[in-house]
PDB file of C-alpha atoms in Angstrom:
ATOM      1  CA  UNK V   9       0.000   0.000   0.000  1.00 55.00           C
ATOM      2  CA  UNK V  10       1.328   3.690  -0.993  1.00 61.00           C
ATOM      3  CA  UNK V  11       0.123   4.687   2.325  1.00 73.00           C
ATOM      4  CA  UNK V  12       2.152   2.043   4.086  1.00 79.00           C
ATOM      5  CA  UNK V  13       5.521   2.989   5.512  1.00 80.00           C
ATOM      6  CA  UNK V  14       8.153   0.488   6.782  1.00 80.00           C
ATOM      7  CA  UNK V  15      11.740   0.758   7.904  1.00 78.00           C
ATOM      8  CA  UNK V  16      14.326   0.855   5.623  1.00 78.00           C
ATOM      9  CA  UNK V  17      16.667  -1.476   7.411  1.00 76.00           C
ATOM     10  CA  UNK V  18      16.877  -4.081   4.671  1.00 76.00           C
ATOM     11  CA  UNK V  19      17.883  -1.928   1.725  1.00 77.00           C
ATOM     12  CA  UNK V  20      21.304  -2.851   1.939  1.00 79.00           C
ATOM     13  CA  UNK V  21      21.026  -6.587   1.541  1.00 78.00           C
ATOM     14  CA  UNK V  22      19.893  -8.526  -1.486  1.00 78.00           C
ATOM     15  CA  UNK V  23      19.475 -12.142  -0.721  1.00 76.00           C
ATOM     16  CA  UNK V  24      21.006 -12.542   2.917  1.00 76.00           C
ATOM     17  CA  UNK V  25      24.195 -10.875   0.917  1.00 82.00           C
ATOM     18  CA  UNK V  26      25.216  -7.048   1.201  1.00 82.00           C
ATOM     19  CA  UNK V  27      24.476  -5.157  -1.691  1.00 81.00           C
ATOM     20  CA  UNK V  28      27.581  -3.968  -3.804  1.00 83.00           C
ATOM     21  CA  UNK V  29      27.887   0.135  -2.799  1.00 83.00           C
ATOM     22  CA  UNK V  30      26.346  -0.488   0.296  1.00 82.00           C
ATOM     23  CA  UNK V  31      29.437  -0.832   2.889  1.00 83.00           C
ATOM     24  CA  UNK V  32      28.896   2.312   4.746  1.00 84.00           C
ATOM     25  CA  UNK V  33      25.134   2.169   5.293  1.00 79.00           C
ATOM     26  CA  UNK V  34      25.388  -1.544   6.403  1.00 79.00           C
ATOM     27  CA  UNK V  35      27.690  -0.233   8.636  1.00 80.00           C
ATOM     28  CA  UNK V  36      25.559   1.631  10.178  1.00 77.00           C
ATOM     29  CA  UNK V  37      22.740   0.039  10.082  1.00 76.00           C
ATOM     30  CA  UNK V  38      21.888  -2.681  12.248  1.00 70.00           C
ATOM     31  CA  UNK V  39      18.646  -4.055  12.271  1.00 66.00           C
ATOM     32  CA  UNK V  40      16.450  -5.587  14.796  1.00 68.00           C
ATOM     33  CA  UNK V  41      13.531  -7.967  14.082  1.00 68.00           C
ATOM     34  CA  UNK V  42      11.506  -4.912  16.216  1.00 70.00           C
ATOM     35  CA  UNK V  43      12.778  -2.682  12.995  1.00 72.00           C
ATOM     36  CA  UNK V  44      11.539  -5.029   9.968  1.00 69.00           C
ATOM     37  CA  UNK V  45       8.049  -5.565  11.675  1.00 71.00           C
ATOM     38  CA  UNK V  46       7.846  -1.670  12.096  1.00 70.00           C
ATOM     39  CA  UNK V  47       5.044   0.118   9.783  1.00 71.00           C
ATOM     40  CA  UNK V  48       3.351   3.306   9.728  1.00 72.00           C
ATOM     41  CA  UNK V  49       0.230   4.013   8.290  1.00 72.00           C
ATOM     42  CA  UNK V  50      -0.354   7.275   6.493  1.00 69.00           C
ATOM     43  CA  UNK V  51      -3.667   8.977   7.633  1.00 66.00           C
ATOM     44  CA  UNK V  52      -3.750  12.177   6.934  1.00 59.00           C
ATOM     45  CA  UNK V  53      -1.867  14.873   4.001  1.00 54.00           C
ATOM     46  CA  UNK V  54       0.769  15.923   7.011  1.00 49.00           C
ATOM     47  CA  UNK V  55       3.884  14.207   7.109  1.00 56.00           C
ATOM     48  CA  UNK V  56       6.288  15.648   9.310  1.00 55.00           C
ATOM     49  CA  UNK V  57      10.089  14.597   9.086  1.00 53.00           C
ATOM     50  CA  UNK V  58      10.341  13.056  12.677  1.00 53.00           C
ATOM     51  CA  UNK V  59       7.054  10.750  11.094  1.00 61.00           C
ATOM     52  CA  UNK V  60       9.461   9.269   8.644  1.00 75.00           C
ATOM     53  CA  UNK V  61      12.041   7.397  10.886  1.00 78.00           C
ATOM     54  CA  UNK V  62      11.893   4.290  12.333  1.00 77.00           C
ATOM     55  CA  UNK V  63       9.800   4.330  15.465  1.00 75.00           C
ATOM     56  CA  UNK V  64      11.853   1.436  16.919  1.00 74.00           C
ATOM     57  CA  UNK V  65      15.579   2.490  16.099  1.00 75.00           C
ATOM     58  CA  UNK V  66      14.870   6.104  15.329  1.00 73.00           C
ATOM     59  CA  UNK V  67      17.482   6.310  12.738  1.00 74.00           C
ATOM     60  CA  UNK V  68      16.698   4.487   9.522  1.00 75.00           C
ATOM     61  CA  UNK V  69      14.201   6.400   7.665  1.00 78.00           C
ATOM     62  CA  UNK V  70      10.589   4.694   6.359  1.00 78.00           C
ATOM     63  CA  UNK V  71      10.029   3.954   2.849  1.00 80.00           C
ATOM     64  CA  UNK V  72       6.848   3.051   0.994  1.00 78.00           C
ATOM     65  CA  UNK V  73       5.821  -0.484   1.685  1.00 78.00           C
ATOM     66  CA  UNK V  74       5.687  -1.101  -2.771  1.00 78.00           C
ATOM     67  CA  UNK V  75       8.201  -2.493  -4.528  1.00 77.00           C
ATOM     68  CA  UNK V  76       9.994  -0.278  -6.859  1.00 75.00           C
ATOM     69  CA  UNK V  77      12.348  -1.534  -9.562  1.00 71.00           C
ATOM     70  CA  UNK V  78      14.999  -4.041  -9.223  1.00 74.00           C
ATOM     71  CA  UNK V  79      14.385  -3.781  -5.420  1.00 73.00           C
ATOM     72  CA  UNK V  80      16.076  -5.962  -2.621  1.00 75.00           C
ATOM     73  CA  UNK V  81      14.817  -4.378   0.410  1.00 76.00           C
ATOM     74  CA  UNK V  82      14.224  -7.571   2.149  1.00 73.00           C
ATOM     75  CA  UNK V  83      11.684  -6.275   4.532  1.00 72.00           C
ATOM     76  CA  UNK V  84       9.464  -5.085   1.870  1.00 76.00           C
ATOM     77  CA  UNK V  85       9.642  -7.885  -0.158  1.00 79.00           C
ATOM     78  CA  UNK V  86       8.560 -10.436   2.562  1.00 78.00           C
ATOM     79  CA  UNK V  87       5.542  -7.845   2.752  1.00 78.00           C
ATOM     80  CA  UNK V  88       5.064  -7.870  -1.021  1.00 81.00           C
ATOM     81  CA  UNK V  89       5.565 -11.524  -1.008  1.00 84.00           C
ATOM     82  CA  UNK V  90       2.591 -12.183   1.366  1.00 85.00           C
ATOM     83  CA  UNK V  91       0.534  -9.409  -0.546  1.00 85.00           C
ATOM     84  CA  UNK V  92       1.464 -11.728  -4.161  1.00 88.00           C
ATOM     85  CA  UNK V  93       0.074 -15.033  -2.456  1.00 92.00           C
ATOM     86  CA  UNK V  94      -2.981 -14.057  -1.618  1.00 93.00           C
ATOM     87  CA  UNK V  95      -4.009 -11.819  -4.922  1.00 92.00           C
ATOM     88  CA  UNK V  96      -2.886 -15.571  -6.788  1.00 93.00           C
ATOM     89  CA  UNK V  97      -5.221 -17.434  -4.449  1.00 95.00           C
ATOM     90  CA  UNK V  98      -7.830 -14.784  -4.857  1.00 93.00           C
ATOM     91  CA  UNK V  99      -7.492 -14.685  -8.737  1.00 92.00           C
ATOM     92  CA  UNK V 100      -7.549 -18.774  -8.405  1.00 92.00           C
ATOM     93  CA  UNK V 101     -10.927 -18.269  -6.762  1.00 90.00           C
ATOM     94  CA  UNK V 102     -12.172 -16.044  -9.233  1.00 88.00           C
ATOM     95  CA  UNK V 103     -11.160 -17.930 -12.397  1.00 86.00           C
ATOM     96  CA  UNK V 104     -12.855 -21.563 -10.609  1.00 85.00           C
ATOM     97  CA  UNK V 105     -16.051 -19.350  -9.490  1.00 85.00           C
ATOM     98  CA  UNK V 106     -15.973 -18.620 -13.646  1.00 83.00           C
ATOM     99  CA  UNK V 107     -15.629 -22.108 -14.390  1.00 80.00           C
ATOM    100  CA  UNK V 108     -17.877 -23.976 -12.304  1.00 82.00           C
ATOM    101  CA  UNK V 109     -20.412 -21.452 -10.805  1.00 81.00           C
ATOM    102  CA  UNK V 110     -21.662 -19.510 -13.920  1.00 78.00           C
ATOM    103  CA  UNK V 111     -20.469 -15.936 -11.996  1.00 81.00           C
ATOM    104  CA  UNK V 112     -19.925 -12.720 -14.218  1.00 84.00           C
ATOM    105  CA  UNK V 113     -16.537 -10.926 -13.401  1.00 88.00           C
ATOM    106  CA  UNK V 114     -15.616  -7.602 -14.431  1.00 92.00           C
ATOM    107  CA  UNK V 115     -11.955  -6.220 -14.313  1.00 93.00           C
ATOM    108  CA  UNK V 116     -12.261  -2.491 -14.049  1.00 95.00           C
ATOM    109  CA  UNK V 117      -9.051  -0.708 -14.509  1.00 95.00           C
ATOM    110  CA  UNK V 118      -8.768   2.417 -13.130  1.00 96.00           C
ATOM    111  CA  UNK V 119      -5.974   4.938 -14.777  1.00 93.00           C
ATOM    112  CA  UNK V 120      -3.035   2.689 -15.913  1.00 93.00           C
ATOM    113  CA  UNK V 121      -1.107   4.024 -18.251  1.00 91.00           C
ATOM    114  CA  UNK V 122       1.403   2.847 -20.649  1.00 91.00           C
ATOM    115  CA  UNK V 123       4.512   4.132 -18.699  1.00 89.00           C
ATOM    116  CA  UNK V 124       4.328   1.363 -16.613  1.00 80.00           C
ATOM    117  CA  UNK V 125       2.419  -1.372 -18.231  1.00 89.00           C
ATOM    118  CA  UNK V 126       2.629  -4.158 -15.382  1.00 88.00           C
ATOM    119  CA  UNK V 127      -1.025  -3.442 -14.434  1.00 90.00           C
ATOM    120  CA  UNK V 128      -1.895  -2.853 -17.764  1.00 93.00           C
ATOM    121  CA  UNK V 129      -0.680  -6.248 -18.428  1.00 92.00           C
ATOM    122  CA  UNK V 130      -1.765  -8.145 -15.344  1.00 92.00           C
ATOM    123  CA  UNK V 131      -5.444  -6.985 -16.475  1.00 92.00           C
ATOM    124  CA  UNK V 132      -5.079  -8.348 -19.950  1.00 92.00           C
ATOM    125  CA  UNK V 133      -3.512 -11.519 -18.589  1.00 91.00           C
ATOM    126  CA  UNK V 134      -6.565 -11.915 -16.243  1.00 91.00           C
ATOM    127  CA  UNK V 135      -9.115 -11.331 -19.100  1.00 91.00           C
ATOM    128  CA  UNK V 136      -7.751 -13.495 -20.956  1.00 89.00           C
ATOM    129  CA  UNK V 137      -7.430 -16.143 -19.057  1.00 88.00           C
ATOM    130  CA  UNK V 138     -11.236 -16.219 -17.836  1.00 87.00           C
ATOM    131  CA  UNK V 139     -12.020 -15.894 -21.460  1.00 86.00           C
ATOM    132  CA  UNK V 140     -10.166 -18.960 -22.486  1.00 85.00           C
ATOM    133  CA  UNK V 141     -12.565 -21.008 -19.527  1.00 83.00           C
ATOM    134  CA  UNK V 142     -15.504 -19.536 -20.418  1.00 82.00           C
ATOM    135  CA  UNK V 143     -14.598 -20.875 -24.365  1.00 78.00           C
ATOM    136  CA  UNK V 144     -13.683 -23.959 -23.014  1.00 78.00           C
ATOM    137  CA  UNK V 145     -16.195 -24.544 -20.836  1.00 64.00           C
ATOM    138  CA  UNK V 146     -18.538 -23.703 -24.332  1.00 63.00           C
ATOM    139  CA  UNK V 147     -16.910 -26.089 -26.204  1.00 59.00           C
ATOM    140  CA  UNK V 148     -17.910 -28.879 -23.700  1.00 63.00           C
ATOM    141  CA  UNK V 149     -21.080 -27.916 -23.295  1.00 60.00           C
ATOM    142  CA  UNK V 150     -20.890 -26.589 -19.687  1.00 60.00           C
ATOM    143  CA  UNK V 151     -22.416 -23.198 -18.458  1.00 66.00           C
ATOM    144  CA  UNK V 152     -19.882 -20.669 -17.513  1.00 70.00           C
ATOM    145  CA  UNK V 153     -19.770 -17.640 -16.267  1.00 77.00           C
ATOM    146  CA  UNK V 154     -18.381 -14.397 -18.210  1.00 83.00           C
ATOM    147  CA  UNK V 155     -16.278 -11.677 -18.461  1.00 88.00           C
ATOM    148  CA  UNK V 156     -15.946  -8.358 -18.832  1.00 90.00           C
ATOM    149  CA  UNK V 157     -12.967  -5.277 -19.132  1.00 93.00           C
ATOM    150  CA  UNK V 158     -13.412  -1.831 -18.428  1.00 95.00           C
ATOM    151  CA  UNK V 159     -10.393  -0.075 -19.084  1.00 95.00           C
ATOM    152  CA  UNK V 160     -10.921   4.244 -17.756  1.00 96.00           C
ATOM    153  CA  UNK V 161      -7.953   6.666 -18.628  1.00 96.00           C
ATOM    154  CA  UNK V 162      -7.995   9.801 -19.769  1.00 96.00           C
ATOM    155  CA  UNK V 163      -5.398   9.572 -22.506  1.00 96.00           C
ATOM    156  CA  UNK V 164      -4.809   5.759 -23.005  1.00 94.00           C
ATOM    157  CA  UNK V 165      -7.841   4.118 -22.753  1.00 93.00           C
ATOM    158  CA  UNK V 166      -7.303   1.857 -25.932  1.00 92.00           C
ATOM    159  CA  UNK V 167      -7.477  -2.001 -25.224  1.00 89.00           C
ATOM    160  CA  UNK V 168      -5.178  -4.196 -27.451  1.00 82.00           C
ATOM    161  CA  UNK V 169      -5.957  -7.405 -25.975  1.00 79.00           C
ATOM    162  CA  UNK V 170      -6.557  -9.703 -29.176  1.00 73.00           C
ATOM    163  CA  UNK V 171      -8.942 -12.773 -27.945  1.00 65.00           C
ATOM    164  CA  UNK V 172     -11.008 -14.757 -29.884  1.00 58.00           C
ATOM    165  CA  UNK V 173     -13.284 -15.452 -26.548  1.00 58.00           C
ATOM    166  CA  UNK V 174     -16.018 -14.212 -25.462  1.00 61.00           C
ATOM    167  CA  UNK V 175     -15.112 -10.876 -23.755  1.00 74.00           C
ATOM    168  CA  UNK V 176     -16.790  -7.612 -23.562  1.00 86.00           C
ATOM    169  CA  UNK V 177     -14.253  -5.343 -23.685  1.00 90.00           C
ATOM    170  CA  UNK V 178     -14.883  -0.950 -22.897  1.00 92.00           C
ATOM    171  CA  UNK V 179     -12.721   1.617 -23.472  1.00 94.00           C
ATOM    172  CA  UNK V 180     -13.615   4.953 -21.884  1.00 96.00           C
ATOM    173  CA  UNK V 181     -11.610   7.808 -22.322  1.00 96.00           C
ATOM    174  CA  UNK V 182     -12.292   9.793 -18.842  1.00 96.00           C
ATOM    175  CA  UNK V 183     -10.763  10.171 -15.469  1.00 96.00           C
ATOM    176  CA  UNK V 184     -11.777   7.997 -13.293  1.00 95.00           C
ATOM    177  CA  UNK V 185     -14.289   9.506 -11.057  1.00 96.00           C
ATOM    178  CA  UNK V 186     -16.277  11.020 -13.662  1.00 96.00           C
ATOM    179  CA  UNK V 187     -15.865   7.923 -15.382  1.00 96.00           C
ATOM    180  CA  UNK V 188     -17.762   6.074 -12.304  1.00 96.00           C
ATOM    181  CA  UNK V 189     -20.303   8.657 -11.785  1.00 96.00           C
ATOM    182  CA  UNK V 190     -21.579   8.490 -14.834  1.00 95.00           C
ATOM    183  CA  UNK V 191     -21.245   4.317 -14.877  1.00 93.00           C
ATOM    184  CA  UNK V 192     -23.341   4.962 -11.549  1.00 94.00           C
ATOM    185  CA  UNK V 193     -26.099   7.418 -13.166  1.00 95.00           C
ATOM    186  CA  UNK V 194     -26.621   4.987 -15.934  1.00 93.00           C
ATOM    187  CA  UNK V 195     -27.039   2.193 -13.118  1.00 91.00           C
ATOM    188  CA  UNK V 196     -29.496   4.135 -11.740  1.00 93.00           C
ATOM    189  CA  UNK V 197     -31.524   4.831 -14.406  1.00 94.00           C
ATOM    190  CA  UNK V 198     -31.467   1.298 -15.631  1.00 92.00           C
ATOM    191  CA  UNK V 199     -32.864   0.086 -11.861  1.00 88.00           C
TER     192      UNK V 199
END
């Protein structure tokens, strides 16, 4: 989570093994167990500087509990790691309720741009896969659920997902909040 803080203590460290450049801050840095289960949640817009160090050792500063790229900060990945496991049991769950209960899904993307296509990509990959159940749950006969993609971004909107299942597939070119009040005015009028 964005919001989510955590101490930096593990930055230094790739693997159990000290990270190349990182001699003098492993030197200084010596990390408890009390400092990699340390986390602060954001509540509020006011961050003030004393907010952003380690509540336990009160000298490594917090960093956002995501993972950025090529990072080895070993106490967010064992956050990120837990975080990964459960959205592939939950997307398990999802794709089986597809299969054998006859649900409807909809993936609803909310402002992913092409910058940094891993979401982009992840919501393709998810489409697609339900897609290919629901076809082969056609081809034997067996009632399936469906799917559905809403892709909402202002500037790239545009879905290039090729499929030859079953998928309804929306672009709308909005931000996202207008986006979903209209999508919730049309709801409205059609209940």
């Amino acid at each position: 989570c964005a919001l989510e803080f955590k101490c930096a203590c593990g930055i230094g460290f790739a693997n159990g093994e000290p990270r190349l450049g990182w001699q003098k801050w492993n030197e200084k840095v010596q990390p408890t167990d009390a400092c990699r289960e340390t986390k602060l949640v954001m509540t509020d817009d006011a961050i003030s500087s004393s907010l952003l160090l380690c509540s336990h050792c009160q000298l490594l500063p917090m960093r956002a509990n995501v993972l950025m790229f090529h990072d080895t900060d070993e106490n967010i990945l064992r956050s990120i790691s837990v975080e990964r496991d459960r959205y592939q049991a939950w997307e398990a769950t999802v794709e089986k309720d597809i299969e054998t209960s006859g649900k409807r899904f909809v993936v609803l993307e909310l402002g992913c741009g092409p910058t940094v296509p891993a979401v982009r990509e992840e919501s393709e990959e998810v489409v697609s896969d339900c897609a290919k159940i629901i076809q082969s749950d056609k081809s034997r006969c067996v009632k399936s659920g469906s799917v559905s993609f809403i892709r909402i971004n202002p500037k790239h909107a545009e879905i290039s997902l090729s499929t030859s299942e079953p998928t309804r597939m929306i672009s709308i070119f909005s931000k996202a909040e207008a986006a979903l009040k209209e999508i919730d005015r049309w709801i409205d009028l059609l209940i």
